[in-house]
């Protein structure tokens, strides 16, 4: 069974059997760490998979950026581990430095190149970041770096546009997401990428695949396999969750928070927003694939790059 998460306002946080997060890009100005921290405070799971590009080593090598909120995200994940959550880290191309530590445990964190996740209803999913199925990353990294620069530029433009939109009372709009869906070559790339991942699922003899990398969150059936992409926490603020009955859900966190705010205001008779509890995903009706934004991180802390491994 496949559906998309919604939410209601209630007093306790929601817990899932498994949670999949990818492409946080900690260490960049584009990381929506405030929304991510809010999500991590409200949502928990027995197992959390970090599906690559969690820390952006590419950016940190060229320009150090590590605000306090990014440190808070890492510490929040570590606190979950100390409370008994199983944390599986699958490095991507932006945090490929961690591939030197594959198949070992840093503290209680498992670092692996890929994983097989079995759902509560018995289905098997291959979990990979997905960069090894991207021909540009594999064969022309200089072009990937150029594309990364262009993407970062688009995010900066989007941030300025959305400051104006917020003042006008308009919803978030993503330039880079729009370009992905409108530019023919980008659409073709996404389709080719999805097909390559489904082919790998078939080769591995599993029921589906869970990945990240292309910042395009979705759950869909392709050629009899379930293709799942976690999305990102730069543009869409999305995550994949498995409920205790094996249902796979796509959570759009900003959309859910906005819906909860509207619900709370209506309940209070248009009074200022005052939630009776935290915002959280529920097991009820679905929502659409809307893209929503957040706030750029606050102050910056100076932490040596080598200490990232100590944090992990």
Coordinates of C-alpha atoms in Angstrom, one line a residue:
X1 CA 0.0 0.0 0.0
X2 CA 1.4 3.4 -1.0
X3 CA 0.1 6.8 0.2
X4 CA 1.4 10.3 1.1
X5 CA 1.6 11.7 4.6
X6 CA -0.7 14.3 6.0
X7 CA -0.9 15.7 9.5
X8 CA -3.0 16.8 12.4
X9 CA -2.1 18.8 15.5
X10 CA -1.7 16.6 18.5
X11 CA 0.3 16.5 21.7
X12 CA 2.7 13.7 21.1
X13 CA 5.2 13.0 18.2
X14 CA 4.7 10.4 15.6
X15 CA 6.9 7.3 15.4
X16 CA 7.5 5.2 12.3
X17 CA 9.0 1.8 11.8
X18 CA 11.6 3.3 9.5
X19 CA 12.5 6.8 8.2
X20 CA 14.6 7.6 5.1
X21 CA 16.3 11.0 4.7
X22 CA 18.6 12.1 1.9
X23 CA 20.4 15.1 0.6
X24 CA 20.4 17.3 3.7
X25 CA 23.5 19.1 2.4
X26 CA 24.7 20.2 5.8
X27 CA 27.5 22.7 5.3
X28 CA 25.7 24.7 2.6
X29 CA 23.5 27.8 2.8
X30 CA 20.8 26.0 1.0
X31 CA 20.2 23.4 3.7
X32 CA 16.9 24.2 5.4
X33 CA 18.1 23.3 8.8
X34 CA 15.4 25.0 10.7
X35 CA 12.7 22.9 9.1
X36 CA 14.9 19.8 9.4
X37 CA 15.3 20.4 13.2
X38 CA 11.6 20.9 13.5
X39 CA 11.0 17.6 11.7
X40 CA 13.5 15.7 13.8
X41 CA 11.9 17.0 17.0
X42 CA 8.4 15.9 15.9
X43 CA 9.1 12.6 14.1
X44 CA 11.0 9.5 15.2
X45 CA 11.6 5.9 14.0
X46 CA 13.0 2.6 15.1
X47 CA 15.5 2.8 12.2
X48 CA 16.7 5.9 10.4
X49 CA 18.5 5.6 7.1
X50 CA 20.6 8.6 6.0
X51 CA 20.6 8.0 2.2
X52 CA 23.6 10.1 1.2
X53 CA 24.7 13.8 0.7
X54 CA 24.1 14.4 4.4
X55 CA 27.2 16.5 4.8
X56 CA 28.3 18.5 1.7
X57 CA 32.0 17.8 1.5
X58 CA 32.3 19.4 -1.9
X59 CA 31.2 22.8 -0.6
X60 CA 33.0 22.6 2.7
X61 CA 36.3 21.9 0.9
X62 CA 36.0 25.1 -1.1
X63 CA 34.2 27.3 1.4
X64 CA 33.7 26.6 5.1
X65 CA 30.1 27.1 6.2
X66 CA 28.9 25.4 9.4
X67 CA 26.2 27.4 11.4
X68 CA 25.1 26.3 14.8
X69 CA 21.8 24.9 13.4
X70 CA 23.8 22.4 11.3
X71 CA 25.6 21.3 14.4
X72 CA 22.3 21.0 16.2
X73 CA 21.0 18.7 13.4
X74 CA 24.0 16.3 13.9
X75 CA 23.6 16.4 17.7
X76 CA 19.9 15.7 17.4
X77 CA 20.6 12.6 15.3
X78 CA 23.2 11.5 17.8
X79 CA 20.7 11.9 20.7
X80 CA 18.3 9.6 18.9
X81 CA 21.1 7.0 18.5
X82 CA 21.8 7.2 22.3
X83 CA 18.1 6.6 22.9
X84 CA 18.2 3.4 21.0
X85 CA 17.4 4.4 17.4
X86 CA 19.3 2.3 14.8
X87 CA 21.1 4.8 12.4
X88 CA 22.4 3.6 9.0
X89 CA 24.5 6.0 7.0
X90 CA 24.8 5.4 3.2
X91 CA 27.3 8.0 1.8
X92 CA 26.6 9.8 -1.4
X93 CA 28.9 11.7 -3.8
X94 CA 28.9 14.9 -1.7
X95 CA 30.0 13.0 1.5
X96 CA 32.1 10.4 -0.3
X97 CA 34.9 10.9 2.2
X98 CA 32.9 8.6 4.5
X99 CA 33.2 5.8 1.9
X100 CA 36.7 5.2 3.4
X101 CA 34.8 3.9 6.5
X102 CA 32.4 1.5 4.8
X103 CA 31.2 -1.6 6.7
X104 CA 32.4 -0.3 10.0
X105 CA 30.6 1.3 12.9
X106 CA 31.5 4.8 14.1
X107 CA 30.0 4.6 17.6
X108 CA 26.5 3.2 17.0
X109 CA 26.3 4.4 13.5
X110 CA 26.5 1.8 10.7
X111 CA 28.2 3.1 7.5
X112 CA 27.5 1.0 4.4
X113 CA 27.5 1.5 0.7
X114 CA 24.0 0.1 0.4
X115 CA 21.4 -1.8 2.5
X116 CA 18.5 -4.1 2.1
X117 CA 15.4 -3.0 4.1
X118 CA 12.6 -5.4 4.7
X119 CA 9.2 -3.8 5.4
X120 CA 6.8 -5.1 8.0
X121 CA 4.7 -6.8 5.2
X122 CA 7.8 -8.6 3.9
X123 CA 8.8 -6.6 0.9
X124 CA 12.5 -6.0 0.2
X125 CA 13.9 -2.6 -0.8
X126 CA 17.4 -1.9 -1.9
X127 CA 18.6 1.4 -0.3
X128 CA 21.3 3.4 -2.2
X129 CA 22.1 7.0 -2.6
X130 CA 22.1 6.7 -6.4
X131 CA 25.1 8.7 -7.6
X132 CA 26.7 5.6 -9.1
X133 CA 23.8 5.4 -11.6
X134 CA 24.4 9.1 -12.7
X135 CA 26.5 9.0 -15.8
X136 CA 27.7 12.6 -15.3
X137 CA 29.0 11.9 -11.7
X138 CA 30.6 8.7 -12.9
X139 CA 32.3 9.9 -16.0
X140 CA 32.6 13.7 -15.9
X141 CA 32.9 14.9 -12.3
X142 CA 34.0 18.3 -13.6
X143 CA 30.7 18.7 -15.3
X144 CA 28.9 17.5 -12.1
X145 CA 30.8 20.3 -10.1
X146 CA 29.7 22.8 -12.7
X147 CA 26.2 21.6 -12.4
X148 CA 26.4 21.9 -8.7
X149 CA 27.5 25.5 -8.9
X150 CA 24.6 26.3 -11.3
X151 CA 22.2 24.6 -8.9
X152 CA 23.5 26.6 -6.0
X153 CA 23.0 29.8 -8.0
X154 CA 19.4 28.8 -8.7
X155 CA 18.8 28.2 -5.0
X156 CA 20.2 31.7 -4.2
X157 CA 17.9 33.3 -6.8
X158 CA 15.0 31.2 -5.4
X159 CA 15.7 32.5 -1.9
X160 CA 15.6 36.1 -3.0
X161 CA 12.4 35.6 -5.0
X162 CA 10.7 33.8 -2.1
X163 CA 11.5 36.6 0.3
X164 CA 9.5 38.9 -1.9
X165 CA 6.8 36.3 -2.3
X166 CA 6.4 35.9 1.5
X167 CA 6.0 39.6 1.8
X168 CA 3.2 39.5 -0.8
X169 CA 1.6 36.6 1.0
X170 CA 2.4 34.1 -1.7
X171 CA 3.4 30.5 -1.3
X172 CA 6.9 29.1 -1.9
X173 CA 8.1 28.6 -5.5
X174 CA 11.3 26.8 -6.5
X175 CA 13.1 28.0 -9.6
X176 CA 15.3 24.8 -9.7
X177 CA 12.3 22.5 -9.3
X178 CA 10.4 24.3 -12.0
X179 CA 13.4 24.0 -14.3
X180 CA 13.7 20.3 -13.6
X181 CA 10.1 19.7 -14.7
X182 CA 10.1 22.1 -17.7
X183 CA 13.5 21.6 -19.3
X184 CA 13.3 18.6 -21.6
X185 CA 16.9 17.4 -20.9
X186 CA 16.3 17.5 -17.2
X187 CA 13.0 15.5 -17.5
X188 CA 14.8 13.0 -19.7
X189 CA 17.6 12.7 -17.2
X190 CA 15.1 12.0 -14.3
X191 CA 13.4 9.3 -16.4
X192 CA 16.7 7.7 -17.4
X193 CA 17.8 7.7 -13.7
X194 CA 14.6 6.2 -12.5
X195 CA 14.8 3.4 -15.1
X196 CA 18.5 2.7 -14.2
X197 CA 17.5 2.3 -10.5
X198 CA 14.6 0.0 -11.4
X199 CA 16.9 -2.1 -13.5
X200 CA 19.2 -2.5 -10.5
X201 CA 16.3 -3.5 -8.3
X202 CA 15.5 -6.2 -10.8
X203 CA 19.1 -7.3 -10.9
X204 CA 19.2 -7.6 -7.1
X205 CA 15.9 -9.5 -6.9
X206 CA 14.2 -7.1 -4.6
X207 CA 10.7 -5.5 -4.7
X208 CA 11.8 -1.9 -5.0
X209 CA 14.4 0.7 -4.5
X210 CA 14.8 3.7 -2.1
X211 CA 17.3 6.4 -3.2
X212 CA 18.1 10.1 -3.3
X213 CA 20.6 12.1 -5.3
X214 CA 18.4 13.9 -7.8
X215 CA 16.3 16.0 -5.4
X216 CA 13.0 14.7 -6.9
X217 CA 10.8 13.1 -4.3
X218 CA 8.4 10.5 -5.5
X219 CA 6.8 7.1 -5.0
X220 CA 5.8 5.3 -8.1
X221 CA 5.4 1.9 -9.7
X222 CA 7.8 1.3 -12.7
X223 CA 7.7 -2.0 -14.5
X224 CA 6.4 -3.9 -11.5
X225 CA 8.9 -2.4 -9.1
X226 CA 8.4 0.3 -6.5
X227 CA 10.7 3.3 -7.1
X228 CA 11.0 5.6 -4.1
X229 CA 13.1 8.8 -4.0
X230 CA 13.5 10.6 -0.7
X231 CA 13.8 14.1 -2.2
X232 CA 15.9 16.6 -0.2
X233 CA 16.1 19.2 2.5
X234 CA 17.3 22.0 0.2
X235 CA 14.1 22.6 -1.8
X236 CA 11.2 20.3 -1.0
X237 CA 11.9 19.2 2.6
X238 CA 10.7 15.7 2.1
X239 CA 11.2 12.3 3.8
X240 CA 10.1 8.7 3.2
X241 CA 8.6 6.8 6.1
X242 CA 7.4 3.2 6.7
X243 CA 4.5 2.7 9.1
X244 CA 4.3 -0.3 11.4
X245 CA 2.0 -2.1 8.9
X246 CA 4.5 -1.7 6.0
X247 CA 3.0 1.2 4.3
X248 CA 5.5 3.5 2.5
X249 CA 4.7 7.2 2.7
X250 CA 6.1 10.4 1.3
X251 CA 6.1 13.3 3.8
X252 CA 6.2 16.9 2.6
X253 CA 7.1 18.6 5.8
X254 CA 6.5 22.3 4.9
X255 CA 3.2 21.5 3.3
X256 CA 2.1 19.6 6.4
X257 CA 3.2 22.4 8.8
X258 CA 1.3 25.0 6.7
X259 CA -1.8 22.9 6.7
X260 CA -1.6 22.5 10.5
X261 CA -1.2 26.2 11.0
X262 CA -4.4 26.8 8.9
X263 CA -6.2 24.1 10.9
X264 CA -5.2 25.6 14.2
X265 CA -6.2 29.1 13.2
X266 CA -9.6 27.9 12.1
X267 CA -10.1 26.0 15.3
X268 CA -9.3 29.1 17.3
X269 CA -11.7 31.3 15.3
X270 CA -8.9 33.1 13.3
X271 CA -7.0 33.8 16.5
X272 CA -3.2 34.0 16.4
X273 CA -1.6 30.6 15.9
X274 CA -1.2 28.7 19.1
X275 CA -0.9 25.0 18.6
X276 CA -2.0 22.7 21.3
X277 CA 1.0 20.5 20.6
X278 CA 3.7 19.8 18.0
X279 CA 2.9 19.4 14.3
X280 CA 3.1 15.9 13.0
X281 CA 2.3 13.5 10.2
X282 CA -0.8 11.2 10.8
X283 CA -2.0 8.1 9.1
X284 CA -5.0 9.8 7.4
X285 CA -5.8 11.2 4.0
X286 CA -3.2 12.1 1.3
X287 CA -1.8 15.4 0.1
X288 CA -0.4 16.5 -3.2
X289 CA 3.2 16.9 -4.3
X290 CA 3.6 20.5 -3.4
X291 CA 7.0 22.1 -2.9
X292 CA 7.5 24.4 0.0
X293 CA 10.4 26.4 1.4
X294 CA 12.0 27.3 4.7
X295 CA 14.4 29.7 6.3
X296 CA 18.2 29.9 5.7
X297 CA 20.4 29.0 8.7
X298 CA 21.3 31.5 11.4
X299 CA 24.7 32.1 12.8
X300 CA 27.9 30.3 11.8
X301 CA 30.2 28.3 14.1
X302 CA 33.8 27.7 13.3
X303 CA 34.4 24.0 13.6
X304 CA 37.5 22.2 11.9
X305 CA 36.5 19.9 9.1
X306 CA 38.2 17.0 10.9
X307 CA 35.8 17.3 13.7
X308 CA 32.9 16.2 11.5
X309 CA 34.1 12.6 11.9
X310 CA 34.1 13.2 15.7
X311 CA 30.5 14.3 15.5
X312 CA 29.6 11.1 13.7

